[in-house]
Short mmCIF file of C-alpha atoms and ligand atoms in Angstrom, two decimals:
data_model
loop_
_atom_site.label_atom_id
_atom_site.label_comp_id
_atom_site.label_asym_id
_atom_site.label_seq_id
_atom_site.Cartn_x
_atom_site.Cartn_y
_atom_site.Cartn_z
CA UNK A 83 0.00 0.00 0.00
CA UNK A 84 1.11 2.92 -0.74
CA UNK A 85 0.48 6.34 0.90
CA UNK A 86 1.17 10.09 -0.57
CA UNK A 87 -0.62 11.34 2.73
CA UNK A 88 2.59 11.22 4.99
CA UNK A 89 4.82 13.17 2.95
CA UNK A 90 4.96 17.03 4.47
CA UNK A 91 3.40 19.63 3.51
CA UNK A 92 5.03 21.00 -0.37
CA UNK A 93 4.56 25.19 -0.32
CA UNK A 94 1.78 25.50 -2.85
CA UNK A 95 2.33 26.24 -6.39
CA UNK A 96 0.44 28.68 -8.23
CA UNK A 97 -1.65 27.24 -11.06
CA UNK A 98 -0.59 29.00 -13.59
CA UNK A 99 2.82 27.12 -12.76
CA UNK A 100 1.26 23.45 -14.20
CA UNK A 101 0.91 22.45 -17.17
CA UNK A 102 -2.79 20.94 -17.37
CA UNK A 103 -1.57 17.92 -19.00
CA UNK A 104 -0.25 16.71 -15.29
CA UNK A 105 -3.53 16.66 -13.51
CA UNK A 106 -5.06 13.82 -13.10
CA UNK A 107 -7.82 12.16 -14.62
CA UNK A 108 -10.79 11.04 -11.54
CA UNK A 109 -12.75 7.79 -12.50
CA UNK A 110 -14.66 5.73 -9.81
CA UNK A 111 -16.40 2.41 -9.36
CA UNK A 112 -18.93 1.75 -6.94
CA UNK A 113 -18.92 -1.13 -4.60
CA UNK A 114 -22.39 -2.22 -3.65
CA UNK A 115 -23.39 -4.84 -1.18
CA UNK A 116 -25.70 -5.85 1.61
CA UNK A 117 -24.48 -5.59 5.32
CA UNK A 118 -21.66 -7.78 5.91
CA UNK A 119 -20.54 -8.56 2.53
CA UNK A 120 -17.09 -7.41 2.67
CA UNK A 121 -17.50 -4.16 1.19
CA UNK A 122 -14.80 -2.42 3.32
CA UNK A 123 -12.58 -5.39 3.10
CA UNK A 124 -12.95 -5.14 -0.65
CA UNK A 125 -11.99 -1.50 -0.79
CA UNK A 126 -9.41 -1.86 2.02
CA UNK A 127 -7.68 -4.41 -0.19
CA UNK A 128 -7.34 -2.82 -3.00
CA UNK A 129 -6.38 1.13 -2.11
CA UNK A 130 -3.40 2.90 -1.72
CA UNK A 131 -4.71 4.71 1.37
CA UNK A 132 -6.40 2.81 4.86
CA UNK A 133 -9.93 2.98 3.98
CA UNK A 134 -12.05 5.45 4.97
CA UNK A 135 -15.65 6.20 6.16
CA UNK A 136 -17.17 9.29 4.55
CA UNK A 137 -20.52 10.64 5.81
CA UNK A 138 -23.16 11.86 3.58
CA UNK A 139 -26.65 12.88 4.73
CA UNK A 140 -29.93 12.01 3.14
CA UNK A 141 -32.19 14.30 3.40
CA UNK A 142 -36.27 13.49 2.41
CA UNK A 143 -39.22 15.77 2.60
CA UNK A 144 -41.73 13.83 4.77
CA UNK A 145 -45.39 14.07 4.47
CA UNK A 146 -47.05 17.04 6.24
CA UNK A 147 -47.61 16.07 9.88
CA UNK A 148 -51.34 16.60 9.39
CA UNK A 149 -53.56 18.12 7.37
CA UNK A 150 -53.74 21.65 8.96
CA UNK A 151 -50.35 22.00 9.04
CA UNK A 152 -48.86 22.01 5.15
CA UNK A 153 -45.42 22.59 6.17
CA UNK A 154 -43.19 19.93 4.83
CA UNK A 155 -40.89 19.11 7.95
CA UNK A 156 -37.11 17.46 7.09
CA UNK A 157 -36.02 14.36 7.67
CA UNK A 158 -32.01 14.00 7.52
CA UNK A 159 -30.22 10.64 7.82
CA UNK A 160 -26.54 9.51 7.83
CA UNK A 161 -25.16 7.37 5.20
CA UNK A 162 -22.22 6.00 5.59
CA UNK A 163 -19.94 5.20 2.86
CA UNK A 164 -16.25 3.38 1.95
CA UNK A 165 -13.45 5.37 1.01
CA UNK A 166 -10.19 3.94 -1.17
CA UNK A 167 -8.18 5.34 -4.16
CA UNK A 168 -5.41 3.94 -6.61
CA UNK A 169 -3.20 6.48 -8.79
CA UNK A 170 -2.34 4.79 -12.12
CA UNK A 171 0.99 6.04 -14.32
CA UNK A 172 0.90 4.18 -17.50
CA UNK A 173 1.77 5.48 -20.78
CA UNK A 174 -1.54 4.77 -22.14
CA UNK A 175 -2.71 8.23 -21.17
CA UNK A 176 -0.77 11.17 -21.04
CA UNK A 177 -1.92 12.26 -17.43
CA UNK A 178 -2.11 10.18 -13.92
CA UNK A 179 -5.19 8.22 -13.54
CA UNK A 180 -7.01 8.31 -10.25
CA UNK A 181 -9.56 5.48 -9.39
CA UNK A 182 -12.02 6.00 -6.24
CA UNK A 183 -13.74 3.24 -4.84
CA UNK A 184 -16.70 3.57 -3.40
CA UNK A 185 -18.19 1.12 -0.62
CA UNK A 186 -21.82 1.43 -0.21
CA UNK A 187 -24.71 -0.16 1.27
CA UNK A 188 -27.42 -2.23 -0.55
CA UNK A 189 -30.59 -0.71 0.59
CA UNK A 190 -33.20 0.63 -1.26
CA UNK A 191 -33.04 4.03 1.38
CA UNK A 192 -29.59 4.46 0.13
CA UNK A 193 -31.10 4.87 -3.79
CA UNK A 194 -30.26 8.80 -3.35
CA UNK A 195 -26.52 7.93 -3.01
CA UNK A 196 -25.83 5.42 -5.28
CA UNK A 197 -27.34 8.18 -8.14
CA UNK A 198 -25.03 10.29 -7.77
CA UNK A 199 -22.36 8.06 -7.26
CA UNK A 200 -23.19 6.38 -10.80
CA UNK A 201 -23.13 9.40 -12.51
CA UNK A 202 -19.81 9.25 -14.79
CA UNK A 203 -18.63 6.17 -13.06
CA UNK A 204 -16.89 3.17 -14.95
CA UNK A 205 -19.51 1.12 -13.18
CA UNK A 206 -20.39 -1.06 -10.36
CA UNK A 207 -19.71 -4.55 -8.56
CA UNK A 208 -22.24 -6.10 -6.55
CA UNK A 209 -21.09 -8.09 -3.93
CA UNK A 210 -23.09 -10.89 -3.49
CA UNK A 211 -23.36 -13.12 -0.25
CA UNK A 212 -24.62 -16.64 -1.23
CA UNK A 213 -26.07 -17.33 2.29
CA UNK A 214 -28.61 -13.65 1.24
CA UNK A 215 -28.80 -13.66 -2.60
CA UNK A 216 -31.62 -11.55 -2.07
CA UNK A 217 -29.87 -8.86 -0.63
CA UNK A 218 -28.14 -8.38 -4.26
CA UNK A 219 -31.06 -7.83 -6.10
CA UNK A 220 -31.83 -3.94 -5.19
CA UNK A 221 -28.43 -3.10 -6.57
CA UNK A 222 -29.03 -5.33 -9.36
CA UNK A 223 -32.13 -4.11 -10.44
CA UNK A 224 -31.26 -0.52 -10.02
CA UNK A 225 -28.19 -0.64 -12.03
CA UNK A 226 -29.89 -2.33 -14.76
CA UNK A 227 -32.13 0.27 -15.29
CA UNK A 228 -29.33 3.23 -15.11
CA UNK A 229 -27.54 0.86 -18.19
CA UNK A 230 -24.79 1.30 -15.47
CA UNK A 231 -22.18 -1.78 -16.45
CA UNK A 232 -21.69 -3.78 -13.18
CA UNK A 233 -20.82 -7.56 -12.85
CA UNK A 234 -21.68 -10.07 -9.55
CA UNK A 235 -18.68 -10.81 -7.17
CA UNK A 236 -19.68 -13.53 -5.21
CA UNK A 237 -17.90 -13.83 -2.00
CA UNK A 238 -17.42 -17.29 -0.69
CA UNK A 239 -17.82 -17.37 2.91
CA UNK A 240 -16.60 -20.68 5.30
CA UNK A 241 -19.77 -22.89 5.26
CA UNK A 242 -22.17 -21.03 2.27
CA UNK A 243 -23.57 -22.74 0.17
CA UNK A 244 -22.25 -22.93 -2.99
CA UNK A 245 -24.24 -22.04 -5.94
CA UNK A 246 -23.20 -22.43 -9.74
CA UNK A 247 -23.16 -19.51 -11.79
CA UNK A 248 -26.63 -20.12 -13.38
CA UNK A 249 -28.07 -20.63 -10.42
CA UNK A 250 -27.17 -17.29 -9.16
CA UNK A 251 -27.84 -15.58 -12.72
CA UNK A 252 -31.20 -16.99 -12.54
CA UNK A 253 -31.77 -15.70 -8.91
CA UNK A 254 -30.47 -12.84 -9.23
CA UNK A 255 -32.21 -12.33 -13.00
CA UNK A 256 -29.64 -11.04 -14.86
CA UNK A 257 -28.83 -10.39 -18.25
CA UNK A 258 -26.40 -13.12 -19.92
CA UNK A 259 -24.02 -10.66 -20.76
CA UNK A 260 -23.44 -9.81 -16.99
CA UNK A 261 -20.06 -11.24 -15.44
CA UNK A 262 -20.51 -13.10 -12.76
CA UNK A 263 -17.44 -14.03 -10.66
CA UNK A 264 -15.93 -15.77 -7.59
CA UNK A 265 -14.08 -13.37 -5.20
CA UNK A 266 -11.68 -13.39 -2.02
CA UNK A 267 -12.41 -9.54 -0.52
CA UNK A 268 -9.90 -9.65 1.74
CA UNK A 269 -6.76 -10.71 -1.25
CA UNK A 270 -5.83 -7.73 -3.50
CA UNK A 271 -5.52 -9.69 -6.37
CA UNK A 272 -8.95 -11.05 -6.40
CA UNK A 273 -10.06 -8.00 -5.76
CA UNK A 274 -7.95 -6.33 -8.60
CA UNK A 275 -9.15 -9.29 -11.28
CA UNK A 276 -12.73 -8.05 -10.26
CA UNK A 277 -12.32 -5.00 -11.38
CA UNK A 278 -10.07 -5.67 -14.34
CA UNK A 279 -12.85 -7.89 -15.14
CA UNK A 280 -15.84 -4.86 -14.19
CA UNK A 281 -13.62 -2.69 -16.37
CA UNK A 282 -13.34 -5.22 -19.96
CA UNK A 283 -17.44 -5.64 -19.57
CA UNK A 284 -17.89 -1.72 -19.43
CA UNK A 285 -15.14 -1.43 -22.60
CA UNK A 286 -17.40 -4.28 -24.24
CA UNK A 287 -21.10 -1.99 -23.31
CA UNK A 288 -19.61 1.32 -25.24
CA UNK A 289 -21.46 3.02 -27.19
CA UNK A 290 -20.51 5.42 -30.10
CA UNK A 291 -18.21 8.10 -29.03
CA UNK A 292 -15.74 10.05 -29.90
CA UNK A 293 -12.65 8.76 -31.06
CA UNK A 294 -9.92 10.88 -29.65
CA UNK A 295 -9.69 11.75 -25.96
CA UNK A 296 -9.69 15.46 -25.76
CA UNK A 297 -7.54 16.00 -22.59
CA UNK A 298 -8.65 20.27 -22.95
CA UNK A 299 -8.26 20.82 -19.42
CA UNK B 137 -42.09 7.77 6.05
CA UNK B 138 -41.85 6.87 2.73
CA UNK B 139 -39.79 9.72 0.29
CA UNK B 140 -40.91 10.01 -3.14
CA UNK B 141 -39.20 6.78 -4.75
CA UNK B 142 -40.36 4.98 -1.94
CA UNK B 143 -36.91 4.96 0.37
CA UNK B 144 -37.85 5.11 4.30
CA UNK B 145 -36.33 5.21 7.02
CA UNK B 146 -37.26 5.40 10.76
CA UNK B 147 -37.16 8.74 12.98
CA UNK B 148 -34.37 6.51 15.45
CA UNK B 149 -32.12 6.91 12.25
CA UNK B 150 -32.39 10.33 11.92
CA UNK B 151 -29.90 12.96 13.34
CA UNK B 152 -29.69 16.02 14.50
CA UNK B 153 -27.38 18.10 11.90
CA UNK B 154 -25.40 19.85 14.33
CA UNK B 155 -21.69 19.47 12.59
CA UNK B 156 -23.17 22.41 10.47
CA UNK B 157 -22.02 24.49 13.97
CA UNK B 158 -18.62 23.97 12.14
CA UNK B 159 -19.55 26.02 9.06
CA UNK B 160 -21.53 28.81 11.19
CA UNK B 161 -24.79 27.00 10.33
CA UNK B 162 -24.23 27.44 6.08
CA UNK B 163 -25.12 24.65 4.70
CA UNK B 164 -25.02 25.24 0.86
CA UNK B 165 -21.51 25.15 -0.91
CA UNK B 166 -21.24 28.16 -3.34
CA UNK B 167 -19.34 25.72 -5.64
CA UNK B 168 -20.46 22.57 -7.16
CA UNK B 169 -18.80 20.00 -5.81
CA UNK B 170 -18.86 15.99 -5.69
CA UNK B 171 -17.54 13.18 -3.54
CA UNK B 172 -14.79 12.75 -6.19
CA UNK B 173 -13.85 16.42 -6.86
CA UNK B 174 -10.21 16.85 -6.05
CA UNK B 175 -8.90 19.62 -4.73
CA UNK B 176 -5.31 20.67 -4.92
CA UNK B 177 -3.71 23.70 -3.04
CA UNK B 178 -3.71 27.08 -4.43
CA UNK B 179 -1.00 30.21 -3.94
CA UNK B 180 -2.88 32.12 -1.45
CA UNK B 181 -3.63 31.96 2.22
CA UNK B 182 -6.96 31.74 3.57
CA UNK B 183 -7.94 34.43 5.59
CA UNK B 184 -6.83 34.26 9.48
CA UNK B 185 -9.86 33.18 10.73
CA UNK B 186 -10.21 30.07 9.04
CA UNK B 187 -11.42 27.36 11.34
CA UNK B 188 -9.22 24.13 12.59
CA UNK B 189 -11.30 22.38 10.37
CA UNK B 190 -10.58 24.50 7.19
CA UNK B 191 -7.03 24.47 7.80
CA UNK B 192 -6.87 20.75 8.25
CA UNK B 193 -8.38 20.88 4.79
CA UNK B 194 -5.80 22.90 3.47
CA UNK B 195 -2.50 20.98 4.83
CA UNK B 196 -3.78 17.74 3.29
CA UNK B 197 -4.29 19.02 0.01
CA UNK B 198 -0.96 20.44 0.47
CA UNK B 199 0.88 17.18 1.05
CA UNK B 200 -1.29 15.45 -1.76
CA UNK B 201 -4.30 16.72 -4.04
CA UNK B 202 -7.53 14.80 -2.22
CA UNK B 203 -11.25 14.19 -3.09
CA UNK B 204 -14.08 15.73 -1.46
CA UNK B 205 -14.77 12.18 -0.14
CA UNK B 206 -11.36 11.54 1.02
CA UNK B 207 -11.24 14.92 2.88
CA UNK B 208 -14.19 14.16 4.74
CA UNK B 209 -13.44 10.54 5.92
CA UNK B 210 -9.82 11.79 7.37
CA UNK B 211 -10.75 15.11 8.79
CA UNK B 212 -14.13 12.78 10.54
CA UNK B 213 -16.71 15.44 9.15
CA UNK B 214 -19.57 14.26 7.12
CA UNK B 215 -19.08 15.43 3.35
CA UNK B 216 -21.61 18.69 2.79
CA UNK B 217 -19.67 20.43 5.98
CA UNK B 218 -16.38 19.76 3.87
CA UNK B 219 -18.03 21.21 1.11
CA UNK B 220 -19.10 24.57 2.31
CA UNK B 221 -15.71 24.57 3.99
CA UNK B 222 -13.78 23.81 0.78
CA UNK B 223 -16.16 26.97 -1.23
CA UNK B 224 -14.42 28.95 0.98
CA UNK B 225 -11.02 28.13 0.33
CA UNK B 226 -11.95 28.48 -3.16
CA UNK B 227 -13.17 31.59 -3.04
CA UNK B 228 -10.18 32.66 -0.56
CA UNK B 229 -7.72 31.00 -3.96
CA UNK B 230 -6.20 28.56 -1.23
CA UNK B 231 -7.54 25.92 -3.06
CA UNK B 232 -8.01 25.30 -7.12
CA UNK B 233 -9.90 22.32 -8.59
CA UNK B 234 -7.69 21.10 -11.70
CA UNK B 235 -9.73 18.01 -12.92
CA UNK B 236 -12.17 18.06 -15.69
CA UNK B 237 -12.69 14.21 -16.32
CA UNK B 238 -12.99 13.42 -19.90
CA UNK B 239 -16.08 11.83 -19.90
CA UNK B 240 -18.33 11.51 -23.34
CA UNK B 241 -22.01 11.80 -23.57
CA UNK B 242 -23.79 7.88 -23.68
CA UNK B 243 -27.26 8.04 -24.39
CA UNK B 244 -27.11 6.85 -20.54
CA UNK B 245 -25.41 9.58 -19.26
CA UNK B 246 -22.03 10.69 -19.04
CA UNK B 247 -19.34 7.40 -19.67
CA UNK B 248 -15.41 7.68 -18.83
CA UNK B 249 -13.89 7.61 -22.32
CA UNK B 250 -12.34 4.16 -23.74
CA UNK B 251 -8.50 5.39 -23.23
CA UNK B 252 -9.42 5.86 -19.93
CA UNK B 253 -10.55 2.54 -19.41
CA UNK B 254 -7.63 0.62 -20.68
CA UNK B 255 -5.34 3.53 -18.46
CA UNK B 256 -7.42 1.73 -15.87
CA UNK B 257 -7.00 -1.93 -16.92
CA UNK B 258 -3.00 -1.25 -18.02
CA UNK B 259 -2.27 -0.01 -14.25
CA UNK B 260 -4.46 -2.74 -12.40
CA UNK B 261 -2.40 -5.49 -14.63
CA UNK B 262 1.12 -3.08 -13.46
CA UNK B 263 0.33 -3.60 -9.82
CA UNK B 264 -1.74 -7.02 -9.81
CA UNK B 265 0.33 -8.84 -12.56
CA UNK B 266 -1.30 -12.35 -11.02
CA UNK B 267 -4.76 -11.28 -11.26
CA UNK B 268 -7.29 -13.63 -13.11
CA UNK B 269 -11.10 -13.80 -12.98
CA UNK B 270 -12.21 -17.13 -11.33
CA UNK B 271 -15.32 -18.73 -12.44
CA UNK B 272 -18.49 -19.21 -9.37
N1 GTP C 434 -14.39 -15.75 3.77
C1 GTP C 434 -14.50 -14.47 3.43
N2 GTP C 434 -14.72 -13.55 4.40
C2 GTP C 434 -14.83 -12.27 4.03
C3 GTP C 434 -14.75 -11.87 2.67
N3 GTP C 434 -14.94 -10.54 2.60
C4 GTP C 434 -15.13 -10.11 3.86
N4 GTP C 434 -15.05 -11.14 4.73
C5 GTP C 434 -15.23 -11.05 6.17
O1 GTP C 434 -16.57 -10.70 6.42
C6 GTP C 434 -16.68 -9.77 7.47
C7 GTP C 434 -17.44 -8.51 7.04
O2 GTP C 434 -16.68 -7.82 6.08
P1 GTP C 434 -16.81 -6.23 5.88
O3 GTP C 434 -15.80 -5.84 4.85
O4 GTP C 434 -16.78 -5.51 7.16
O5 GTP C 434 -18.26 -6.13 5.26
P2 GTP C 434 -19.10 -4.80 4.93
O6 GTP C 434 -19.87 -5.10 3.68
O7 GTP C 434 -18.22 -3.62 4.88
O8 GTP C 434 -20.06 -4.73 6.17
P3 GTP C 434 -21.03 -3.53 6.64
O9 GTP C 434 -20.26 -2.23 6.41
O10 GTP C 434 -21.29 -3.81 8.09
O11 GTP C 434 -22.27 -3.63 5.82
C8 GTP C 434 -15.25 -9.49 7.94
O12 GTP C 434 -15.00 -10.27 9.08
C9 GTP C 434 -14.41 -9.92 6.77
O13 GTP C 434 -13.13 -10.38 7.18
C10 GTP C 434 -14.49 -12.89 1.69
O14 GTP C 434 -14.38 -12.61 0.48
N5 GTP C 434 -14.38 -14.15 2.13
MG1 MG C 435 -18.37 -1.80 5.97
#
């Protein structure tokens, strides 16, 4: 693991100093999972920095209290969320590549979150637990219908039961084009070959685009 | 109490939002911000009365450029305080935001662009040369 975060404090450079072609590109995949399904470990095995846990708060206009009274009172709620990033240098782009990772929970309350958190993301994986299959299928269901690529990491725990991988495409009702894959959350390199794999499957969805990069700051 | 797409929650969940104390009650950001914004610091000092808080903000981006998200999980304050507190380091020029992603337009919404993708791939397969999908 690496860290940038204990290096001191540099004296800050004006930006008119950098050339735009050295800051980094931000891309981010979203980890999604019922409780207990090794979202943290995931992200904790894979970043560059100790995980961390990022509050967000949920907000949702309630019904009026009663009919007399029309004001709309707030309701606010704490999500919380997994923090992890990896900085890429590889000569396929001219700039550093930063990937966030995202750990967050499965639950249909949580719908607000994972919007915005799918909004220009490479895509998801879904942590599955085969002892609650069901507790995939909000995540599966809602990323189906933002076309958000995602595939199914299924986490084998000590003493599941083991399902083949049409049984849990057929549970889980998903599309035959969606990868579905064994994973080890708490081993970096299972974790890394899920999302090499999450990556290829959201290179295979494209659609048209543009064929150069523009990299116009 | 259902919300409009049919999320709920019950009232022992809710809190009270008093970290907004931190940000003298504001709790709109005058800049738009995500979790995955990244800040990097600027050439100017904020102005002397920035909180503990704000200047926490400002010697990690210092050290490193950081995300909205990241800022928030290490400094231990939930993300729309960091965001009112990072508008004003914008505004003070302490702080710059340098990234535009390159994303391109899918008919489902913005998409990272292909070159990114295999920037993404390439570096996993630098740093996790043993890594193989495994069948269920
Ligand atoms: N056998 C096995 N155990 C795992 C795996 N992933 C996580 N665990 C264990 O499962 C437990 C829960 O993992 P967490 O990473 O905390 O799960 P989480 O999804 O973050 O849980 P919540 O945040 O509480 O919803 C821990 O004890 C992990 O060590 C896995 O792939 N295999
Ligand atoms: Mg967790």
């Amino acid at each position: 693991m690496q860290d940038y975060g204990t290096c001191g404090p540099t004296p800050p450079r004006r930006p008119s100093d950098r050339s735009p072609a050295v800051s980094p590109a931000g891309l981010k995949i979203v980890i999604a999972g019922g409780f207990g399904v090794g979202k943290t470990t995931f992200v904790g095995a894979i970043s560059e920095i100790e995980p961390l846990t990022t509050e967000e708060y949920l907000t949702a206009a309630s019904a009026p209290t009663d009919s007399l009274d029309q004001v709309e009172s707030k309701e606010t709620t704490t999500v919380a969320m997994d923090f992890g990033r990896i900085t890429f240098d590889v000569p396929v782009v001219p700039i550093p590549v930063e990937l966030f990772l995202f750990g967050t929970p499965g639950q249909e309350r949580f719908l607000h979150t994972w919007h915005s958190l799918a909004h220009g993301a490479i895509g998801a994986v879904v942590l599955a637990d085969t002892r609650r299959l069901d507790a995939s299928f909000t995540a599966v269901a809602y990323f189906e219908q933002l076309a958000l690529p995602f595939v199914v990491a299924v986490n084998q725990f000590p003493r599941a039961h083991r399902y083949s991988a049409d049984e849990i495409r057929q549970a889980l009702v998903l599309d035959p084009g969606v990868p579905v894959i064994s994973c080890d959350a708490r081993n970096g390199t299972s974790a890394a070959s899920v999302l090499m794999t999450l990556v290829e499957h959201a290179r295979s969805a494209r659609f048209t685009e543009p064929a150069v990069l523009d990299m116009r700051p | 109490m259902e919300c409009a797409d049919g999320a709920s929650w019950s009232v022992e969940d809710s809190t009270q939002v008093r970290p907004y104390a931190v940000t003298s009650g504001r709790t709109q950001p005058r800049h738009l911000l995500s979790l995955e914004s990244v800040l990097e610091a600027g050439s100017a000092e904020p102005a002397g009365t920035a909180s503990p808080e704000a200047a926490q903000i400002l010697a990690l981006c210092r050290s490193h450029r950081r995300s909205i998200a990241e800022l928030s999980g290490t400094i231990g304050q939930p993300v729309p305080v960091v965001k009112v507190l990072v508008s004003d380091l914008l505004d003070a020029r302490a702080l710059w935001l340098p990234v535009t992603t390159p994303f391109y337009d899918s008919p489902t919404g913005p998409r990272p662009h292909t070159q990114l993708l295999e920037a993404v791939s390439a570096g996993l397969r630098n740093l996790w040369p043993d890594a193989a999908s495994k069948a269920v």
